[in-house]
XYZ file of C-alpha atoms in Angstrom:
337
model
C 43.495 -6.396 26.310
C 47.190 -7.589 26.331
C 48.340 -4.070 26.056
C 46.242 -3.724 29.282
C 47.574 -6.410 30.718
C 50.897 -5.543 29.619
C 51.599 -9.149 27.645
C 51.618 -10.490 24.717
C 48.901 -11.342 21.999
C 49.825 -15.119 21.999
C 49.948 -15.026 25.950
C 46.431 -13.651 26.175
C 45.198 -16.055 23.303
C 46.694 -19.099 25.330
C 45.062 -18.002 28.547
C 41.455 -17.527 26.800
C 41.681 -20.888 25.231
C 43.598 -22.512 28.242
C 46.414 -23.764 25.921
C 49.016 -24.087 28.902
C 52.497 -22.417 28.305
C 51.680 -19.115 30.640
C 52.385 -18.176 33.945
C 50.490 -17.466 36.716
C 51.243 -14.234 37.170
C 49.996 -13.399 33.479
C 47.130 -15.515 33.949
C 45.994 -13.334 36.978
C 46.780 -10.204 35.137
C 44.428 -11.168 32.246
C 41.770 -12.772 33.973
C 41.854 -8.981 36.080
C 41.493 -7.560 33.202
C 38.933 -9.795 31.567
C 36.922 -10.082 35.095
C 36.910 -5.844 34.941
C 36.164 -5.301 31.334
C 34.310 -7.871 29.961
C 35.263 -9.893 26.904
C 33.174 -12.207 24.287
C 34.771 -14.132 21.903
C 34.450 -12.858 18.225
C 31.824 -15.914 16.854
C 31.283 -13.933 13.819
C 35.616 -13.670 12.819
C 35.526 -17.261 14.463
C 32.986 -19.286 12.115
C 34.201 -17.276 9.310
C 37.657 -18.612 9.665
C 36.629 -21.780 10.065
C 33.818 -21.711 7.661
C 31.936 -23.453 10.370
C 28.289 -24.255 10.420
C 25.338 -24.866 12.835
C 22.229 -27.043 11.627
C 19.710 -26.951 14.178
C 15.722 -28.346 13.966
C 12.452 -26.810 14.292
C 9.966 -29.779 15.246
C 6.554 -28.040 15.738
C 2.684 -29.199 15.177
C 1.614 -28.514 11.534
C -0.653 -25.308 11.414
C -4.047 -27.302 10.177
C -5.418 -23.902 10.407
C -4.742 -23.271 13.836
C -3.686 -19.658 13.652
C -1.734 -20.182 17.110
C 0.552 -22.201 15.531
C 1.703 -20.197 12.930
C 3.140 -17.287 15.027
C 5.835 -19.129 16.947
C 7.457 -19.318 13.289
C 7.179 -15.110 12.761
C 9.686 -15.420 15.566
C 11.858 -18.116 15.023
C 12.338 -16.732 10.894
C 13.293 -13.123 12.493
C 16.200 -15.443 14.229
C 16.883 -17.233 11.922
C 17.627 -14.106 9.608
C 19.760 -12.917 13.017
C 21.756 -15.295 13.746
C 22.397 -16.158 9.676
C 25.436 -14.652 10.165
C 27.014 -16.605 12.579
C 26.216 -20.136 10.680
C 23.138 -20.509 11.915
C 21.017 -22.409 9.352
C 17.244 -24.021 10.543
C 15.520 -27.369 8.733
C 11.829 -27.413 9.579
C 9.774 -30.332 10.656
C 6.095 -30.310 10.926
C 3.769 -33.163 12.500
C -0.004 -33.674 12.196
C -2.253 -33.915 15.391
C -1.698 -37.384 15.561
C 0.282 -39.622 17.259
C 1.186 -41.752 13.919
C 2.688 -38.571 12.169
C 4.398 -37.179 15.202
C 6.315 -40.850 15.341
C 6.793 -40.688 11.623
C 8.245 -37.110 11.297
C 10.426 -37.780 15.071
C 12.197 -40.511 13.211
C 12.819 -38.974 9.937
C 14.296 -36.169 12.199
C 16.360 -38.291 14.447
C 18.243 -39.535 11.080
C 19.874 -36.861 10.442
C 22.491 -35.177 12.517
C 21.383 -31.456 14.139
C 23.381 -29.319 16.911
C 20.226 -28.735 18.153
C 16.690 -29.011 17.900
C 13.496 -26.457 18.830
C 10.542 -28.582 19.964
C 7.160 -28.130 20.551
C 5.482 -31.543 22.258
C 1.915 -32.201 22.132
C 1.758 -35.558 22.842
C 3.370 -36.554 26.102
C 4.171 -40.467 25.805
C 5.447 -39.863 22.257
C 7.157 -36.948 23.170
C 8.888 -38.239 26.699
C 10.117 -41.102 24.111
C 11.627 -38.277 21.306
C 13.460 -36.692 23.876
C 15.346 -39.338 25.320
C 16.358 -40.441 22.102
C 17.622 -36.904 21.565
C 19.448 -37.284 25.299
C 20.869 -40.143 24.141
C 22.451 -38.466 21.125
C 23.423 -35.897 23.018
C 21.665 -33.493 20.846
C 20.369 -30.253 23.072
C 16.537 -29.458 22.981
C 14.674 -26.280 23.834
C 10.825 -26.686 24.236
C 8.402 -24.120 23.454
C 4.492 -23.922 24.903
C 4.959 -26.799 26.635
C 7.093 -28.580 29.146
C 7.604 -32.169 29.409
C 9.499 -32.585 32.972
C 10.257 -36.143 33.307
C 12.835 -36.346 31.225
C 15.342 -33.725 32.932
C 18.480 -32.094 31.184
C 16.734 -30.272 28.793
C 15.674 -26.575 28.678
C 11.662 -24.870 28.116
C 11.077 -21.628 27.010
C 6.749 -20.513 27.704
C 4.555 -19.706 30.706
C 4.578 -22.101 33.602
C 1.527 -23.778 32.952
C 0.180 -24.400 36.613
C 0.500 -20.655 37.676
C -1.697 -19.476 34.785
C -4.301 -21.985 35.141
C -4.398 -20.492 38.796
C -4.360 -16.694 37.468
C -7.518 -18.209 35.266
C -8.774 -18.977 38.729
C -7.963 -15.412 40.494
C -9.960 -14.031 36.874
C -13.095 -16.354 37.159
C -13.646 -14.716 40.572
C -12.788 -11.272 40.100
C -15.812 -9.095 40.385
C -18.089 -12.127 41.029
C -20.636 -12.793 43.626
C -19.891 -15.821 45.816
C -22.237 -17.866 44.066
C -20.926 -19.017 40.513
C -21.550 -21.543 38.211
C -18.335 -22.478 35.915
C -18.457 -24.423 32.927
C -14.862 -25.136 32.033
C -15.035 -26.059 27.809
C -12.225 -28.569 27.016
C -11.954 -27.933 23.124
C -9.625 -30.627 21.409
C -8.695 -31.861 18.298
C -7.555 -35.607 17.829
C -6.238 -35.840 21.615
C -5.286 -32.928 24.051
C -2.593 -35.023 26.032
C -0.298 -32.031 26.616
C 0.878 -31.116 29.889
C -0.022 -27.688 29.528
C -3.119 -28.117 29.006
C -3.851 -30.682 31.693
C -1.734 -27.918 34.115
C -3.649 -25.428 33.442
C -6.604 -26.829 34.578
C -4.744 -28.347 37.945
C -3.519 -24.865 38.662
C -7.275 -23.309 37.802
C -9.054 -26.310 40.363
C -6.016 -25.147 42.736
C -6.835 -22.049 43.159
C -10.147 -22.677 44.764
C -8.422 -25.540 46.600
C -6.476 -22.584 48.573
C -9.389 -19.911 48.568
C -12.142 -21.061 51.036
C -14.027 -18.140 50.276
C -15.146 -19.458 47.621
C -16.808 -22.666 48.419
C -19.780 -21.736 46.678
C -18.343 -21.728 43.342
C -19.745 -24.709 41.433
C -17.832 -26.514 38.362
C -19.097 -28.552 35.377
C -17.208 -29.647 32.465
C -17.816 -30.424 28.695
C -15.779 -31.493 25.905
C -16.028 -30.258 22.071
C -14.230 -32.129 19.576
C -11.970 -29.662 16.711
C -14.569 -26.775 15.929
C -17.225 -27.335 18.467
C -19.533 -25.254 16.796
C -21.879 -27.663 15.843
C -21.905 -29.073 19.243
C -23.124 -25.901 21.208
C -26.881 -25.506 22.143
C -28.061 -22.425 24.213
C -29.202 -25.279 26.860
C -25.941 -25.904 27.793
C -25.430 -22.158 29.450
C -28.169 -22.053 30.925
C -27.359 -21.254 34.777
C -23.556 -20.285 33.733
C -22.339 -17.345 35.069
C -18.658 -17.707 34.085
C -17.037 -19.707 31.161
C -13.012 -20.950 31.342
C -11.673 -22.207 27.865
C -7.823 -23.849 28.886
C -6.107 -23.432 25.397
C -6.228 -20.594 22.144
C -9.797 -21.516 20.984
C -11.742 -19.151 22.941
C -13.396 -17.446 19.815
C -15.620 -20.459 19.190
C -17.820 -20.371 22.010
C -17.577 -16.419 22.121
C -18.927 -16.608 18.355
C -21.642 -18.969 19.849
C -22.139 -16.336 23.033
C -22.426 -13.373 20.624
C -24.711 -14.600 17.974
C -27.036 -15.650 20.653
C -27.014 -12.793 22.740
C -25.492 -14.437 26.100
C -22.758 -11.867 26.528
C -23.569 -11.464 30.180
C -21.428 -14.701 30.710
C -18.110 -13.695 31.432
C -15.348 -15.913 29.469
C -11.672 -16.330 30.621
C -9.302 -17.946 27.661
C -5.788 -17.374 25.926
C -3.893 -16.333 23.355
C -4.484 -13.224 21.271
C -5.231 -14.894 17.942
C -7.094 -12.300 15.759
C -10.401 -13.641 16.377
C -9.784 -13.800 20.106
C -8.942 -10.417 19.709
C -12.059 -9.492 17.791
C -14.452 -10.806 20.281
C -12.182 -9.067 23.462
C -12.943 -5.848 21.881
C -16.513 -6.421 21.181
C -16.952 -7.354 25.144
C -17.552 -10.978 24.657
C -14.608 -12.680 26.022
C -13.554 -10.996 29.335
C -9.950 -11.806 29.947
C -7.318 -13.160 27.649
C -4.232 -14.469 29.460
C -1.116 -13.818 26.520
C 1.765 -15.901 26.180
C 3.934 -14.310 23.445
C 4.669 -17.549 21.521
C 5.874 -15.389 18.614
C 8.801 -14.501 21.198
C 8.950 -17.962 22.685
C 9.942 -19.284 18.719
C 12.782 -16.530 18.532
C 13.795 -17.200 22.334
C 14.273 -21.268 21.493
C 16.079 -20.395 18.413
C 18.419 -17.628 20.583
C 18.466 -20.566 23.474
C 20.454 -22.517 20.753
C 22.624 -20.025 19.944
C 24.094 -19.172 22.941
C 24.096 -22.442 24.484
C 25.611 -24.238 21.390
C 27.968 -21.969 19.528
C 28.571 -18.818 22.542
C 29.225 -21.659 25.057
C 27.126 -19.539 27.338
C 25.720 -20.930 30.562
C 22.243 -20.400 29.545
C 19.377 -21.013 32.618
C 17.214 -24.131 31.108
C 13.449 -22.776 32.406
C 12.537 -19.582 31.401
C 9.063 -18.752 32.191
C 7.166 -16.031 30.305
C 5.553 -13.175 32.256
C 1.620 -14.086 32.904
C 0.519 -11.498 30.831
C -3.445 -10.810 31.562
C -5.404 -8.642 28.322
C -8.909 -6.932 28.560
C -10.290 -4.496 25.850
C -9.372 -1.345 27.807
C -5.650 -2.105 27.756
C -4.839 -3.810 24.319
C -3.026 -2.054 21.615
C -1.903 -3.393 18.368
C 1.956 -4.004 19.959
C 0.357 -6.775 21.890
C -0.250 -8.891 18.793
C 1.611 -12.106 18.112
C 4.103 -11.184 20.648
Protein backbone atom coordinates (compact mmCIF):
# COMPACT_ATOMS: atom_id res chain seq x y z
CA UNK A 1 0.00 0.00 0.00
CA UNK A 2 2.46 2.90 0.79
CA UNK A 3 4.47 2.02 -2.21
CA UNK A 4 1.07 2.59 -3.96
CA UNK A 5 0.49 5.48 -2.41
CA UNK A 6 3.90 6.57 -2.84
CA UNK A 7 4.60 7.24 1.22
CA UNK A 8 5.97 5.92 3.82
CA UNK A 9 5.28 2.76 6.07
CA UNK A 10 4.94 4.91 9.29
CA UNK A 11 2.73 7.49 7.26
CA UNK A 12 0.30 4.79 6.18
CA UNK A 13 0.40 3.13 9.76
CA UNK A 14 -0.50 6.65 11.32
CA UNK A 15 -3.34 7.21 8.89
CA UNK A 16 -4.91 3.55 9.57
CA UNK A 17 -4.75 4.07 13.24
CA UNK A 18 -5.51 7.91 13.06
CA UNK A 19 -2.35 8.76 15.10
CA UNK A 20 -2.23 12.49 13.75
CA UNK A 21 1.23 13.68 12.37
CA UNK A 22 0.15 13.30 8.41
CA UNK A 23 -1.01 15.49 5.93
CA UNK A 24 -3.88 15.75 4.07
CA UNK A 25 -2.69 15.21 0.99
CA UNK A 26 -1.23 11.68 2.16
CA UNK A 27 -4.26 11.00 3.95
CA UNK A 28 -6.31 11.31 0.64
CA UNK A 29 -3.76 9.36 -1.23
CA UNK A 30 -4.11 6.37 1.18
CA UNK A 31 -7.59 6.42 1.90
CA UNK A 32 -7.72 6.27 -2.44
CA UNK A 33 -5.90 3.60 -2.24
CA UNK A 34 -7.50 1.81 0.67
CA UNK A 35 -11.19 2.89 -0.68
CA UNK A 36 -9.93 1.05 -4.29
CA UNK A 37 -8.22 -1.97 -2.94
CA UNK A 38 -9.53 -3.00 0.08
CA UNK A 39 -7.56 -3.52 3.28
CA UNK A 40 -8.25 -5.60 6.70
CA UNK A 41 -6.16 -5.31 9.44
CA UNK A 42 -3.88 -8.40 10.16
CA UNK A 43 -5.91 -9.73 13.66
CA UNK A 44 -3.99 -12.84 13.46
CA UNK A 45 -0.04 -10.79 13.44
CA UNK A 46 -2.07 -8.32 15.76
CA UNK A 47 -3.17 -10.64 18.84
CA UNK A 48 -0.04 -12.48 18.39
CA UNK A 49 2.01 -9.46 19.15
CA UNK A 50 0.11 -8.57 21.78
CA UNK A 51 -0.58 -11.97 23.07
CA UNK A 52 -4.09 -10.73 23.38
CA UNK A 53 -7.11 -12.74 24.29
CA UNK A 54 -10.94 -12.85 23.82
CA UNK A 55 -13.19 -14.74 26.51
CA UNK A 56 -16.58 -14.78 25.34
CA UNK A 57 -19.87 -16.92 26.91
CA UNK A 58 -22.12 -19.46 25.63
CA UNK A 59 -25.39 -19.24 27.90
CA UNK A 60 -27.79 -21.85 26.37
CA UNK A 61 -30.71 -24.24 27.90
CA UNK A 62 -29.19 -27.56 29.16
CA UNK A 63 -29.95 -30.42 26.57
CA UNK A 64 -32.35 -32.59 29.13
CA UNK A 65 -32.59 -34.73 26.15
CA UNK A 66 -33.92 -32.35 23.88
CA UNK A 67 -32.01 -33.26 20.76
CA UNK A 68 -32.71 -29.56 19.39
CA UNK A 69 -30.61 -28.27 21.78
CA UNK A 70 -27.65 -30.01 21.24
CA UNK A 71 -26.99 -28.93 17.59
CA UNK A 72 -26.58 -25.19 18.07
CA UNK A 73 -23.25 -26.41 19.93
CA UNK A 74 -21.98 -28.66 16.55
CA UNK A 75 -21.82 -25.11 15.28
CA UNK A 76 -20.60 -22.94 17.75
CA UNK A 77 -17.42 -25.85 18.54
CA UNK A 78 -16.64 -25.68 14.56
CA UNK A 79 -16.10 -21.73 15.54
CA UNK A 80 -14.71 -22.04 18.18
CA UNK A 81 -11.92 -24.32 16.55
CA UNK A 82 -11.98 -21.24 13.71
CA UNK A 83 -11.55 -18.50 15.29
CA UNK A 84 -8.91 -20.35 17.99
CA UNK A 85 -6.47 -18.68 16.25
CA UNK A 86 -7.24 -15.31 16.66
CA UNK A 87 -7.70 -15.60 20.71
CA UNK A 88 -10.86 -16.65 20.63
CA UNK A 89 -11.49 -18.89 23.67
CA UNK A 90 -15.50 -19.91 24.73
CA UNK A 91 -16.67 -20.82 28.64
CA UNK A 92 -19.98 -22.65 28.50
CA UNK A 93 -22.98 -22.09 30.64
CA UNK A 94 -25.93 -24.31 30.73
CA UNK A 95 -29.41 -23.64 32.58
CA UNK A 96 -32.23 -26.07 33.42
CA UNK A 97 -35.89 -25.37 32.21
CA UNK A 98 -36.53 -23.48 35.10
CA UNK A 99 -36.65 -20.19 36.09
CA UNK A 100 -34.58 -20.88 39.52
CA UNK A 101 -31.53 -22.33 37.52
CA UNK A 102 -31.63 -19.85 34.71
CA UNK A 103 -31.28 -17.01 37.71
CA UNK A 104 -28.68 -19.16 39.36
CA UNK A 105 -26.39 -19.89 36.32
CA UNK A 106 -27.15 -15.78 34.91
CA UNK A 107 -25.46 -14.71 38.08
CA UNK A 108 -22.63 -17.04 38.31
CA UNK A 109 -22.07 -15.78 34.67
CA UNK A 110 -22.42 -12.13 35.28
CA UNK A 111 -19.35 -12.56 37.89
CA UNK A 112 -16.99 -13.01 35.78
CA UNK A 113 -15.76 -10.67 33.13
CA UNK A 114 -16.53 -11.87 29.17
CA UNK A 115 -16.06 -9.67 25.82
CA UNK A 116 -19.03 -11.16 24.91
CA UNK A 117 -21.64 -13.50 25.50
CA UNK A 118 -23.90 -16.02 23.03
CA UNK A 119 -27.40 -16.33 24.51
CA UNK A 120 -30.19 -18.33 24.05
CA UNK A 121 -33.41 -16.92 26.28
CA UNK A 122 -36.23 -19.05 27.15
CA UNK A 123 -37.69 -17.32 29.73
CA UNK A 124 -38.67 -13.77 28.89
CA UNK A 125 -38.97 -11.84 32.39
CA UNK A 126 -35.74 -13.54 33.52
CA UNK A 127 -34.17 -13.04 30.43
CA UNK A 128 -35.30 -9.12 29.71
CA UNK A 129 -33.63 -8.81 33.39
CA UNK A 130 -30.05 -10.79 32.21
CA UNK A 131 -29.73 -8.61 29.46
CA UNK A 132 -29.89 -5.37 30.93
CA UNK A 133 -27.53 -6.33 33.40
CA UNK A 134 -25.27 -7.31 30.51
CA UNK A 135 -26.19 -3.57 28.89
CA UNK A 136 -25.22 -2.22 31.85
CA UNK A 137 -21.78 -3.82 31.77
CA UNK A 138 -21.45 -3.03 28.55
CA UNK A 139 -20.84 -6.55 27.63
CA UNK A 140 -22.24 -7.29 23.81
CA UNK A 141 -24.87 -10.15 23.41
CA UNK A 142 -25.91 -12.11 20.35
CA UNK A 143 -29.18 -14.18 20.75
CA UNK A 144 -29.85 -17.31 19.06
CA UNK A 145 -33.62 -18.99 18.43
CA UNK A 146 -35.08 -16.40 20.05
CA UNK A 147 -35.43 -12.67 20.23
CA UNK A 148 -36.19 -10.70 23.19
CA UNK A 149 -36.97 -7.02 21.68
CA UNK A 150 -37.57 -4.85 24.56
CA UNK A 151 -34.45 -4.43 25.59
CA UNK A 152 -32.82 -2.79 22.32
CA UNK A 153 -28.96 -2.55 21.55
CA UNK A 154 -28.37 -5.96 21.25
CA UNK A 155 -28.09 -8.23 18.16
CA UNK A 156 -30.33 -11.89 17.22
CA UNK A 157 -29.23 -14.31 14.98
CA UNK A 158 -32.61 -17.13 13.95
CA UNK A 159 -35.83 -16.95 11.91
CA UNK A 160 -38.18 -14.10 12.57
CA UNK A 161 -40.57 -15.80 14.55
CA UNK A 162 -43.93 -14.07 13.38
CA UNK A 163 -43.27 -14.72 9.58
CA UNK A 164 -42.91 -18.48 10.11
CA UNK A 165 -45.79 -18.91 12.29
CA UNK A 166 -47.61 -17.24 9.21
CA UNK A 167 -45.75 -19.62 6.55
CA UNK A 168 -47.26 -22.46 9.15
CA UNK A 169 -50.47 -20.74 8.20
CA UNK A 170 -49.91 -20.54 4.19
CA UNK A 171 -48.91 -24.72 4.89
CA UNK A 172 -52.10 -25.62 6.97
CA UNK A 173 -54.08 -24.46 3.91
CA UNK A 174 -52.20 -25.61 1.09
CA UNK A 175 -54.06 -28.28 -0.75
CA UNK A 176 -57.00 -28.10 1.72
CA UNK A 177 -60.65 -27.81 1.19
CA UNK A 178 -62.21 -24.68 2.70
CA UNK A 179 -63.53 -26.49 5.48
CA UNK A 180 -60.76 -27.45 8.14
CA UNK A 181 -60.57 -28.30 11.51
CA UNK A 182 -57.04 -27.30 13.24
CA UNK A 183 -55.90 -28.50 16.40
CA UNK A 184 -52.85 -26.46 17.23
CA UNK A 185 -50.74 -28.90 20.11
CA UNK A 186 -48.84 -26.56 22.50
CA UNK A 187 -46.16 -29.15 23.84
CA UNK A 188 -44.13 -27.63 26.87
CA UNK A 189 -41.93 -28.52 29.41
CA UNK A 190 -41.82 -26.55 32.82
CA UNK A 191 -43.12 -23.17 31.09
CA UNK A 192 -43.03 -22.18 27.30
CA UNK A 193 -42.73 -18.31 27.98
CA UNK A 194 -40.50 -17.67 24.94
CA UNK A 195 -41.29 -15.18 22.47
CA UNK A 196 -40.81 -17.40 19.72
CA UNK A 197 -42.97 -19.57 20.55
CA UNK A 198 -45.82 -17.27 21.51
CA UNK A 199 -44.88 -15.47 17.78
CA UNK A 200 -45.25 -18.17 16.07
CA UNK A 201 -48.55 -18.78 16.92
CA UNK A 202 -49.54 -14.79 16.47
CA UNK A 203 -48.07 -14.96 13.02
CA UNK A 204 -49.98 -18.58 12.33
CA UNK A 205 -53.67 -16.86 13.79
CA UNK A 206 -52.44 -13.85 11.43
CA UNK A 207 -52.46 -15.38 8.58
CA UNK A 208 -56.09 -16.23 8.55
CA UNK A 209 -56.66 -12.76 10.03
CA UNK A 210 -55.53 -11.45 6.36
CA UNK A 211 -57.00 -14.43 4.23
CA UNK A 212 -60.86 -14.16 4.20
CA UNK A 213 -61.03 -17.07 2.15
CA UNK A 214 -60.68 -18.96 4.67
CA UNK A 215 -63.30 -18.21 7.17
CA UNK A 216 -64.27 -21.63 7.41
CA UNK A 217 -61.21 -22.85 8.95
CA UNK A 218 -61.98 -23.76 12.56
CA UNK A 219 -59.21 -23.75 15.51
CA UNK A 220 -58.98 -25.65 18.83
CA UNK A 221 -56.13 -25.85 21.09
CA UNK A 222 -54.58 -28.35 23.65
CA UNK A 223 -51.69 -28.38 25.82
CA UNK A 224 -49.27 -31.51 26.64
CA UNK A 225 -46.96 -31.18 29.37
CA UNK A 226 -42.87 -32.56 28.49
CA UNK A 227 -43.58 -35.93 26.53
CA UNK A 228 -47.25 -35.80 25.94
CA UNK A 229 -47.44 -39.22 25.10
CA UNK A 230 -49.33 -40.36 27.81
CA UNK A 231 -51.74 -37.62 27.37
CA UNK A 232 -52.95 -38.45 23.73
CA UNK A 233 -56.24 -40.44 23.17
CA UNK A 234 -57.50 -41.14 19.55
CA UNK A 235 -60.72 -39.01 20.81
CA UNK A 236 -58.97 -36.04 20.69
CA UNK A 237 -58.52 -36.18 16.58
CA UNK A 238 -61.44 -37.05 15.95
CA UNK A 239 -62.88 -34.38 13.31
CA UNK A 240 -59.11 -32.99 12.74
CA UNK A 241 -58.16 -32.54 9.45
CA UNK A 242 -54.88 -30.64 10.01
CA UNK A 243 -52.48 -30.65 13.08
CA UNK A 244 -49.88 -27.42 13.81
CA UNK A 245 -47.16 -28.27 16.52
CA UNK A 246 -45.29 -24.44 17.20
CA UNK A 247 -41.82 -25.74 18.44
CA UNK A 248 -39.21 -29.07 17.57
CA UNK A 249 -41.49 -31.75 19.17
CA UNK A 250 -43.46 -32.72 16.28
CA UNK A 251 -42.40 -36.50 16.44
CA UNK A 252 -44.56 -37.11 19.51
CA UNK A 253 -47.87 -36.76 18.19
CA UNK A 254 -46.65 -38.15 14.68
CA UNK A 255 -45.51 -41.37 16.78
CA UNK A 256 -49.10 -41.20 18.27
CA UNK A 257 -50.63 -40.56 14.46
CA UNK A 258 -48.61 -43.50 13.08
CA UNK A 259 -49.12 -46.18 15.59
CA UNK A 260 -52.76 -45.54 15.34
CA UNK A 261 -53.18 -45.35 11.83
CA UNK A 262 -54.46 -41.54 11.52
CA UNK A 263 -51.93 -40.54 8.90
CA UNK A 264 -54.58 -38.89 6.81
CA UNK A 265 -54.17 -35.84 9.23
CA UNK A 266 -51.80 -33.64 7.79
CA UNK A 267 -49.15 -32.20 10.50
CA UNK A 268 -47.16 -28.90 10.06
CA UNK A 269 -44.06 -28.61 12.76
CA UNK A 270 -40.21 -27.68 12.89
CA UNK A 271 -36.97 -28.53 13.13
CA UNK A 272 -35.33 -31.52 11.48
CA UNK A 273 -34.40 -33.46 14.61
CA UNK A 274 -33.81 -37.13 13.55
CA UNK A 275 -37.05 -38.33 14.62
CA UNK A 276 -38.83 -35.47 12.89
CA UNK A 277 -37.02 -36.57 10.09
CA UNK A 278 -38.00 -40.20 10.43
CA UNK A 279 -41.65 -39.61 10.51
CA UNK A 280 -41.32 -36.81 7.29
CA UNK A 281 -40.07 -39.64 5.31
CA UNK A 282 -42.53 -42.16 6.39
CA UNK A 283 -45.46 -39.52 5.28
CA UNK A 284 -46.63 -38.74 8.71
CA UNK A 285 -45.67 -35.26 9.33
CA UNK A 286 -46.35 -33.14 6.18
CA UNK A 287 -44.20 -30.08 6.35
CA UNK A 288 -41.23 -29.29 8.48
CA UNK A 289 -40.31 -25.59 8.54
CA UNK A 290 -36.03 -25.73 9.21
CA UNK A 291 -34.22 -23.23 11.00
CA UNK A 292 -30.52 -24.23 10.82
CA UNK A 293 -29.73 -23.66 14.53
CA UNK A 294 -26.50 -25.63 14.00
CA UNK A 295 -25.56 -22.44 11.78
CA UNK A 296 -27.28 -19.97 14.05
CA UNK A 297 -24.55 -21.33 17.08
CA UNK A 298 -21.53 -20.74 14.59
CA UNK A 299 -23.18 -17.37 13.25
CA UNK A 300 -23.45 -15.93 17.16
CA UNK A 301 -20.02 -17.10 17.80
CA UNK A 302 -18.76 -15.32 14.18
CA UNK A 303 -21.24 -12.23 15.31
CA UNK A 304 -18.67 -11.89 18.22
CA UNK A 305 -15.85 -12.02 16.31
CA UNK A 306 -16.27 -9.50 14.00
CA UNK A 307 -18.08 -7.17 16.09
CA UNK A 308 -15.60 -7.43 19.07
CA UNK A 309 -12.09 -8.03 17.86
CA UNK A 310 -12.54 -7.00 13.60
CA UNK A 311 -14.31 -3.80 14.80
CA UNK A 312 -16.66 -4.56 11.97
CA UNK A 313 -20.01 -2.83 11.69
CA UNK A 314 -21.91 -5.95 11.95
CA UNK A 315 -26.06 -5.59 11.16
CA UNK A 316 -27.68 -6.68 14.75
CA UNK A 317 -30.93 -8.84 13.18
CA UNK A 318 -30.14 -11.39 10.95
CA UNK A 319 -33.02 -13.47 10.07
CA UNK A 320 -32.59 -17.02 8.75
CA UNK A 321 -34.18 -17.99 5.41
CA UNK A 322 -37.80 -19.75 6.14
CA UNK A 323 -36.69 -22.85 4.98
CA UNK A 324 -39.94 -25.23 4.27
CA UNK A 325 -38.92 -29.47 4.10
CA UNK A 326 -41.25 -32.29 2.72
CA UNK A 327 -40.03 -35.92 2.02
CA UNK A 328 -39.61 -35.36 -1.73
CA UNK A 329 -36.97 -32.67 -1.29
CA UNK A 330 -34.80 -33.66 1.83
CA UNK A 331 -31.34 -34.94 1.51
CA UNK A 332 -28.94 -35.74 4.19
CA UNK A 333 -27.12 -31.97 3.70
CA UNK A 334 -30.24 -30.63 5.26
CA UNK A 335 -29.46 -32.15 8.66
CA UNK A 336 -28.53 -30.06 11.67
CA UNK A 337 -27.88 -27.20 9.46
Amino acid sequence: MAQLAAVSEGTVDRIIHNRGQVTQENIDKVNAIIKEYGYKKNIFASNLAFNKKFKFAVFLPKNEGLEYWEIPINGIERAEDEFEKFGVTLDYYFYKYNSNSFKKIASKLLEQKYDGILFAPIFHDESILFLNQCKKKNIPVVMIDSNIKEVDSFAYIGQDAFQSGYLAGRLVCYNSTLENNVLIIKITREIESTSVYLQRIKGFYSFFEDHKEFANFKFSEIRLKDSGQKQLNVKMFEGINTIFIPNSRSYIVAKFLNKNKLNHIKLVGYDLLQENVKYLKDGVIDFLINQKPEQQGYLGVEYLYKKIILKENVENTYYMPLEIIIKENFSNSHENI
